[in-house]
Amino acid sequence: MRELPQSLTPPHNGDAIETEIQLSRRAVLSGASALALLGVAGCSQTLDLPALQLDGVTTGSVPIRPSISVDRNITSPDVMYASLTDGGFTVPEVPYHKIKPEFRRQIVVDETGEQPGTIVVHLQERLLYLVQPGGDAIRYGVGIGKDGFRWSGRANIQYGKEWPVWTPPPEMIARKPELVKWQGGQPGGITNPLGARALYIYQDGNDTGYRIHGSPEWWSIGQAMSSGCVRLINQDIIDLYSRVSKKNPVVVV
């Protein structure tokens, strides 16, 4: 038994000795309990809850969101929409901060129910989805046709072109006589309405006249102002074009 400090009064009738013995007994019992728990747990740092008859089931559940894949072309907006040189043309930088975040290129959980490789255009949402394997989709903001100029249905991409020539149809020239100068076709370039790429939509082997294409008018994304085609930011159509086989199914709803 340890010595009491000299400044303290010695105990009477063994009271302090009895107290110390009680305290030591408690410490031993506590240590024994801890050792018992470790023994049940097999000397592991993790206790075996079933063996201890404890309820390890949580009340309620947290939904587990499917994992999102990583893609080297889906990065920060300042990288995706920076100026670039393509086909001898300089595509201007897009002021992405003026475009709503939901219309910027991104990877999302696929909710279309379509097979991988399918292009799905939601006219009301102003969004285009390219369905990926594994439950993902790459999503792009789009501009769509004005009322009376929209098309919907199932079709396929027949072929695609880089920096395509744009030829206004006769009915468009009738509405806008100033376009007569392009009745033989406007060469591809930065001011061309079809932008950097065009994907041509065919249904049952026939040209629908509708395209998925780029546009220099980035401010029109999210709007209904085209003559029926689906338009993307030039940087986005370049990305989409690089991912399709030119025979992909297309669903416009």
mmCIF file of C-alpha atoms in Angstrom:
data_model
loop_
_atom_site.group_PDB
_atom_site.id
_atom_site.type_symbol
_atom_site.label_atom_id
_atom_site.label_comp_id
_atom_site.label_asym_id
_atom_site.label_seq_id
_atom_site.Cartn_x
_atom_site.Cartn_y
_atom_site.Cartn_z
ATOM 1 C CA MET A 1 0.000 0.000 0.000
ATOM 2 C CA ARG A 2 1.343 3.444 -0.967
ATOM 3 C CA GLU A 3 2.423 6.022 1.644
ATOM 4 C CA LEU A 4 0.125 8.868 2.528
ATOM 5 C CA PRO A 5 1.528 12.356 2.056
ATOM 6 C CA GLN A 6 2.882 13.737 5.314
ATOM 7 C CA SER A 7 0.544 16.692 5.260
ATOM 8 C CA LEU A 8 -2.498 14.447 5.565
ATOM 9 C CA THR A 9 -3.937 13.115 8.812
ATOM 10 C CA PRO A 10 -3.539 9.338 9.169
ATOM 11 C CA PRO A 11 -6.772 7.400 8.860
ATOM 12 C CA HIS A 12 -8.766 6.254 11.853
ATOM 13 C CA ASN A 13 -10.042 2.702 12.265
ATOM 14 C CA GLY A 14 -8.820 1.665 8.777
ATOM 15 C CA ASP A 15 -11.465 3.777 6.946
ATOM 16 C CA ALA A 16 -9.088 4.923 4.182
ATOM 17 C CA ILE A 17 -7.707 1.433 3.715
ATOM 18 C CA GLU A 18 -11.225 0.036 3.227
ATOM 19 C CA THR A 19 -12.068 2.826 0.755
ATOM 20 C CA GLU A 20 -8.956 2.118 -1.278
ATOM 21 C CA ILE A 21 -9.730 -1.577 -1.376
ATOM 22 C CA GLN A 22 -13.251 -0.798 -2.683
ATOM 23 C CA LEU A 23 -11.856 1.458 -5.374
ATOM 24 C CA SER A 24 -9.328 -1.165 -6.432
ATOM 25 C CA ARG A 25 -12.085 -3.775 -6.586
ATOM 26 C CA ARG A 26 -14.112 -1.533 -8.924
ATOM 27 C CA ALA A 27 -11.107 -1.034 -11.196
ATOM 28 C CA VAL A 28 -10.532 -4.782 -11.359
ATOM 29 C CA LEU A 29 -14.188 -5.408 -12.198
ATOM 30 C CA SER A 30 -14.138 -2.722 -14.902
ATOM 31 C CA GLY A 31 -11.002 -4.217 -16.395
ATOM 32 C CA ALA A 32 -12.504 -7.663 -16.315
ATOM 33 C CA SER A 33 -15.600 -6.406 -18.127
ATOM 34 C CA ALA A 34 -13.475 -4.814 -20.828
ATOM 35 C CA LEU A 35 -11.452 -8.005 -21.223
ATOM 36 C CA ALA A 36 -14.668 -9.991 -21.454
ATOM 37 C CA LEU A 37 -15.871 -7.788 -24.275
ATOM 38 C CA LEU A 38 -12.583 -8.176 -26.108
ATOM 39 C CA GLY A 39 -12.764 -11.909 -25.564
ATOM 40 C CA VAL A 40 -16.239 -12.045 -27.125
ATOM 41 C CA ALA A 41 -14.952 -10.008 -30.039
ATOM 42 C CA GLY A 42 -12.105 -12.411 -30.627
ATOM 43 C CA CYS A 43 -9.461 -9.852 -29.589
ATOM 44 C CA SER A 44 -10.475 -7.641 -32.450
ATOM 45 C CA GLN A 45 -10.831 -3.879 -32.424
ATOM 46 C CA THR A 46 -14.324 -4.403 -33.835
ATOM 47 C CA LEU A 47 -16.901 -5.895 -31.535
ATOM 48 C CA ASP A 48 -19.027 -8.789 -32.698
ATOM 49 C CA LEU A 49 -22.477 -7.225 -32.319
ATOM 50 C CA PRO A 50 -24.467 -10.435 -32.940
ATOM 51 C CA ALA A 51 -22.495 -12.206 -30.217
ATOM 52 C CA LEU A 52 -23.275 -9.374 -27.826
ATOM 53 C CA GLN A 53 -26.962 -9.618 -28.779
ATOM 54 C CA LEU A 54 -27.028 -5.942 -29.756
ATOM 55 C CA ASP A 55 -29.272 -4.580 -32.465
ATOM 56 C CA GLY A 56 -27.015 -3.442 -35.305
ATOM 57 C CA VAL A 57 -29.860 -2.707 -37.731
ATOM 58 C CA THR A 58 -30.443 0.978 -38.385
ATOM 59 C CA THR A 59 -33.945 2.378 -38.492
ATOM 60 C CA GLY A 60 -34.789 3.722 -41.929
ATOM 61 C CA SER A 61 -32.533 3.528 -44.962
ATOM 62 C CA VAL A 62 -30.467 5.918 -47.044
ATOM 63 C CA PRO A 63 -30.924 5.445 -50.801
ATOM 64 C CA ILE A 64 -27.679 4.537 -52.539
ATOM 65 C CA ARG A 65 -27.212 6.528 -55.733
ATOM 66 C CA PRO A 66 -25.561 4.663 -58.602
ATOM 67 C CA SER A 67 -21.953 5.611 -59.090
ATOM 68 C CA ILE A 68 -21.151 8.143 -61.803
ATOM 69 C CA SER A 69 -18.393 7.324 -64.243
ATOM 70 C CA VAL A 70 -15.442 9.579 -64.898
ATOM 71 C CA ASP A 71 -14.843 10.970 -68.374
ATOM 72 C CA ARG A 72 -11.839 13.008 -69.476
ATOM 73 C CA ASN A 73 -14.065 15.228 -71.643
ATOM 74 C CA ILE A 74 -16.460 16.051 -68.816
ATOM 75 C CA THR A 75 -14.470 18.515 -66.753
ATOM 76 C CA SER A 76 -14.894 22.067 -65.492
ATOM 77 C CA PRO A 77 -16.861 24.472 -67.720
ATOM 78 C CA ASP A 78 -13.865 26.734 -68.290
ATOM 79 C CA VAL A 79 -12.078 23.772 -69.894
ATOM 80 C CA MET A 80 -15.034 22.325 -71.824
ATOM 81 C CA TYR A 81 -16.072 25.670 -73.298
ATOM 82 C CA ALA A 82 -12.655 27.189 -73.944
ATOM 83 C CA SER A 83 -11.700 28.351 -77.431
ATOM 84 C CA LEU A 84 -10.318 25.625 -79.685
ATOM 85 C CA THR A 85 -9.038 25.134 -83.208
ATOM 86 C CA ASP A 86 -10.864 22.521 -85.269
ATOM 87 C CA GLY A 87 -10.749 21.817 -88.994
ATOM 88 C CA GLY A 88 -8.865 25.031 -89.633
ATOM 89 C CA PHE A 89 -11.476 27.134 -87.807
ATOM 90 C CA THR A 90 -11.140 28.809 -84.432
ATOM 91 C CA VAL A 91 -14.199 28.089 -82.297
ATOM 92 C CA PRO A 92 -14.698 31.026 -79.903
ATOM 93 C CA GLU A 93 -14.786 30.589 -76.155
ATOM 94 C CA VAL A 94 -18.309 30.302 -74.747
ATOM 95 C CA PRO A 95 -19.220 32.512 -71.755
ATOM 96 C CA TYR A 96 -20.599 29.530 -69.893
ATOM 97 C CA HIS A 97 -21.496 31.579 -66.803
ATOM 98 C CA LYS A 98 -24.301 33.067 -68.920
ATOM 99 C CA ILE A 99 -25.720 29.576 -69.551
ATOM 100 C CA LYS A 100 -27.798 27.853 -66.888
ATOM 101 C CA PRO A 101 -25.787 25.069 -65.177
ATOM 102 C CA GLU A 102 -28.331 22.410 -66.170
ATOM 103 C CA PHE A 103 -27.590 23.101 -69.848
ATOM 104 C CA ARG A 104 -23.855 22.492 -69.531
ATOM 105 C CA ARG A 105 -22.304 19.169 -70.510
ATOM 106 C CA GLN A 106 -22.343 16.675 -67.624
ATOM 107 C CA ILE A 107 -22.696 13.032 -66.648
ATOM 108 C CA VAL A 108 -25.974 12.058 -64.989
ATOM 109 C CA VAL A 109 -27.781 8.913 -63.906
ATOM 110 C CA ASP A 110 -29.657 7.590 -66.933
ATOM 111 C CA GLU A 111 -33.417 7.697 -66.488
ATOM 112 C CA THR A 112 -34.429 7.245 -70.122
ATOM 113 C CA GLY A 113 -34.718 3.450 -70.070
ATOM 114 C CA GLU A 114 -33.133 3.301 -73.536
ATOM 115 C CA GLN A 115 -30.255 1.105 -74.676
ATOM 116 C CA PRO A 116 -26.657 2.401 -74.547
ATOM 117 C CA GLY A 117 -25.797 4.427 -77.631
ATOM 118 C CA THR A 118 -29.303 5.866 -77.978
ATOM 119 C CA ILE A 119 -29.656 9.623 -78.356
ATOM 120 C CA VAL A 120 -32.711 10.866 -76.458
ATOM 121 C CA VAL A 121 -33.958 14.431 -76.916
ATOM 122 C CA HIS A 122 -36.444 15.797 -74.376
ATOM 123 C CA LEU A 123 -38.042 18.766 -76.095
ATOM 124 C CA GLN A 124 -39.748 20.139 -73.006
ATOM 125 C CA GLU A 125 -36.608 19.863 -70.879
ATOM 126 C CA ARG A 126 -34.377 21.223 -73.694
ATOM 127 C CA LEU A 127 -31.933 18.398 -72.973
ATOM 128 C CA LEU A 128 -30.211 15.721 -75.018
ATOM 129 C CA TYR A 129 -29.008 12.452 -73.469
ATOM 130 C CA LEU A 130 -26.480 10.034 -74.913
ATOM 131 C CA VAL A 131 -27.111 6.792 -73.010
ATOM 132 C CA GLN A 132 -23.951 5.103 -71.704
ATOM 133 C CA PRO A 133 -23.287 1.541 -70.534
ATOM 134 C CA GLY A 134 -23.550 1.036 -66.798
ATOM 135 C CA GLY A 135 -26.491 3.310 -66.044
ATOM 136 C CA ASP A 136 -25.057 6.705 -66.969
ATOM 137 C CA ALA A 137 -25.895 9.248 -69.641
ATOM 138 C CA ILE A 138 -24.005 12.243 -70.975
ATOM 139 C CA ARG A 139 -26.340 15.210 -70.983
ATOM 140 C CA TYR A 140 -26.185 18.342 -73.125
ATOM 141 C CA GLY A 141 -28.341 21.428 -73.237
ATOM 142 C CA VAL A 142 -30.063 22.049 -76.579
ATOM 143 C CA GLY A 143 -32.108 24.578 -78.451
ATOM 144 C CA ILE A 144 -35.202 23.250 -80.214
ATOM 145 C CA GLY A 145 -37.667 24.256 -82.910
ATOM 146 C CA LYS A 146 -40.341 26.852 -82.526
ATOM 147 C CA ASP A 147 -43.971 25.789 -82.267
ATOM 148 C CA GLY A 148 -45.055 24.299 -85.553
ATOM 149 C CA PHE A 149 -41.495 23.325 -86.526
ATOM 150 C CA ARG A 150 -40.871 20.421 -84.176
ATOM 151 C CA TRP A 151 -40.512 16.749 -84.965
ATOM 152 C CA SER A 152 -40.781 13.804 -82.580
ATOM 153 C CA GLY A 153 -40.514 10.063 -82.947
ATOM 154 C CA ARG A 154 -37.967 7.272 -83.344
ATOM 155 C CA ALA A 155 -35.344 7.303 -86.037
ATOM 156 C CA ASN A 156 -31.602 6.824 -86.618
ATOM 157 C CA ILE A 157 -28.554 8.871 -87.393
ATOM 158 C CA GLN A 158 -27.830 8.058 -91.029
ATOM 159 C CA TYR A 159 -24.511 9.886 -91.282
ATOM 160 C CA GLY A 160 -22.650 12.907 -89.964
ATOM 161 C CA LYS A 161 -20.515 15.714 -91.373
ATOM 162 C CA GLU A 162 -17.819 17.966 -89.992
ATOM 163 C CA TRP A 163 -18.225 21.679 -90.778
ATOM 164 C CA PRO A 164 -21.182 20.875 -93.051
ATOM 165 C CA VAL A 165 -22.571 22.968 -95.874
ATOM 166 C CA TRP A 166 -25.956 24.466 -95.052
ATOM 167 C CA THR A 167 -28.584 24.742 -97.754
ATOM 168 C CA PRO A 168 -31.790 26.535 -96.728
ATOM 169 C CA PRO A 169 -34.917 24.776 -98.021
ATOM 170 C CA PRO A 170 -37.114 26.671 -100.503
ATOM 171 C CA GLU A 171 -39.838 27.304 -97.921
ATOM 172 C CA MET A 172 -37.280 28.977 -95.643
ATOM 173 C CA ILE A 173 -36.050 31.166 -98.474
ATOM 174 C CA ALA A 174 -39.664 32.117 -99.120
ATOM 175 C CA ARG A 175 -39.976 33.261 -95.503
ATOM 176 C CA LYS A 176 -36.572 34.938 -95.493
ATOM 177 C CA PRO A 177 -35.707 36.164 -99.003
ATOM 178 C CA GLU A 178 -32.276 37.353 -97.820
ATOM 179 C CA LEU A 179 -31.226 33.696 -97.675
ATOM 180 C CA VAL A 180 -31.483 33.346 -101.454
ATOM 181 C CA LYS A 181 -27.735 33.936 -101.657
ATOM 182 C CA TRP A 182 -27.281 30.549 -99.998
ATOM 183 C CA GLN A 183 -29.680 28.579 -102.169
ATOM 184 C CA GLY A 184 -26.658 26.776 -103.592
ATOM 185 C CA GLY A 185 -25.334 26.120 -100.088
ATOM 186 C CA GLN A 186 -23.412 28.092 -97.479
ATOM 187 C CA PRO A 187 -19.893 26.725 -96.955
ATOM 188 C CA GLY A 188 -18.979 25.398 -93.546
ATOM 189 C CA GLY A 189 -17.512 27.855 -91.111
ATOM 190 C CA ILE A 190 -17.946 29.757 -87.872
ATOM 191 C CA THR A 191 -21.065 31.638 -89.050
ATOM 192 C CA ASN A 192 -22.691 28.607 -90.659
ATOM 193 C CA PRO A 193 -26.031 27.809 -88.914
ATOM 194 C CA LEU A 194 -25.128 24.102 -88.707
ATOM 195 C CA GLY A 195 -22.003 24.867 -86.728
ATOM 196 C CA ALA A 196 -19.047 22.531 -86.373
ATOM 197 C CA ARG A 197 -20.889 19.226 -86.873
ATOM 198 C CA ALA A 198 -24.212 17.869 -88.094
ATOM 199 C CA LEU A 199 -25.898 14.501 -87.556
ATOM 200 C CA TYR A 200 -28.583 13.712 -90.150
ATOM 201 C CA ILE A 201 -31.772 12.045 -88.897
ATOM 202 C CA TYR A 202 -33.437 9.435 -91.131
ATOM 203 C CA GLN A 203 -36.594 7.462 -90.470
ATOM 204 C CA ASP A 204 -37.267 4.223 -92.365
ATOM 205 C CA GLY A 205 -34.519 5.162 -94.794
ATOM 206 C CA ASN A 206 -35.970 8.585 -95.572
ATOM 207 C CA ASP A 207 -34.457 11.936 -94.680
ATOM 208 C CA THR A 208 -36.632 13.637 -92.082
ATOM 209 C CA GLY A 209 -35.050 17.006 -92.863
ATOM 210 C CA TYR A 210 -34.115 17.347 -89.196
ATOM 211 C CA ARG A 211 -30.583 17.527 -87.853
ATOM 212 C CA ILE A 212 -28.716 17.497 -84.582
ATOM 213 C CA HIS A 213 -26.084 20.135 -85.130
ATOM 214 C CA GLY A 214 -23.859 22.794 -83.639
ATOM 215 C CA SER A 215 -24.555 26.489 -83.516
ATOM 216 C CA PRO A 216 -22.532 29.669 -83.075
ATOM 217 C CA GLU A 217 -25.544 31.087 -81.194
ATOM 218 C CA TRP A 218 -24.724 29.698 -77.755
ATOM 219 C CA TRP A 219 -27.351 32.003 -76.202
ATOM 220 C CA SER A 220 -30.105 30.046 -77.957
ATOM 221 C CA ILE A 221 -29.447 26.913 -75.877
ATOM 222 C CA GLY A 222 -32.485 26.218 -73.727
ATOM 223 C CA GLN A 223 -34.702 28.195 -76.106
ATOM 224 C CA ALA A 224 -37.278 27.267 -78.743
ATOM 225 C CA MET A 225 -36.195 29.359 -81.706
ATOM 226 C CA SER A 226 -34.838 27.102 -84.444
ATOM 227 C CA SER A 227 -36.607 25.909 -87.575
ATOM 228 C CA GLY A 228 -37.061 22.464 -86.108
ATOM 229 C CA CYS A 229 -33.552 21.088 -85.729
ATOM 230 C CA VAL A 230 -31.870 20.319 -82.415
ATOM 231 C CA ARG A 231 -28.882 22.602 -81.827
ATOM 232 C CA LEU A 232 -25.990 22.356 -79.384
ATOM 233 C CA ILE A 233 -23.089 24.581 -78.415
ATOM 234 C CA ASN A 234 -20.287 23.991 -80.927
ATOM 235 C CA GLN A 235 -17.982 22.541 -78.266
ATOM 236 C CA ASP A 236 -20.763 20.126 -77.251
ATOM 237 C CA ILE A 237 -21.593 18.939 -80.752
ATOM 238 C CA ILE A 238 -17.899 18.249 -81.348
ATOM 239 C CA ASP A 239 -17.908 16.103 -78.206
ATOM 240 C CA LEU A 240 -21.175 14.324 -79.075
ATOM 241 C CA TYR A 241 -20.033 13.701 -82.655
ATOM 242 C CA SER A 242 -16.871 11.980 -81.393
ATOM 243 C CA ARG A 243 -18.981 9.515 -79.392
ATOM 244 C CA VAL A 244 -21.504 8.298 -81.975
ATOM 245 C CA SER A 245 -21.123 5.665 -84.680
ATOM 246 C CA LYS A 246 -23.280 7.655 -87.127
ATOM 247 C CA LYS A 247 -25.950 4.921 -86.947
ATOM 248 C CA ASN A 248 -27.185 5.554 -83.411
ATOM 249 C CA PRO A 249 -30.894 5.314 -82.606
ATOM 250 C CA VAL A 250 -32.572 8.665 -81.951
ATOM 251 C CA VAL A 251 -35.646 9.213 -79.788
ATOM 252 C CA VAL A 252 -37.247 12.672 -79.736
ATOM 253 C CA VAL A 253 -40.031 13.086 -77.174
#
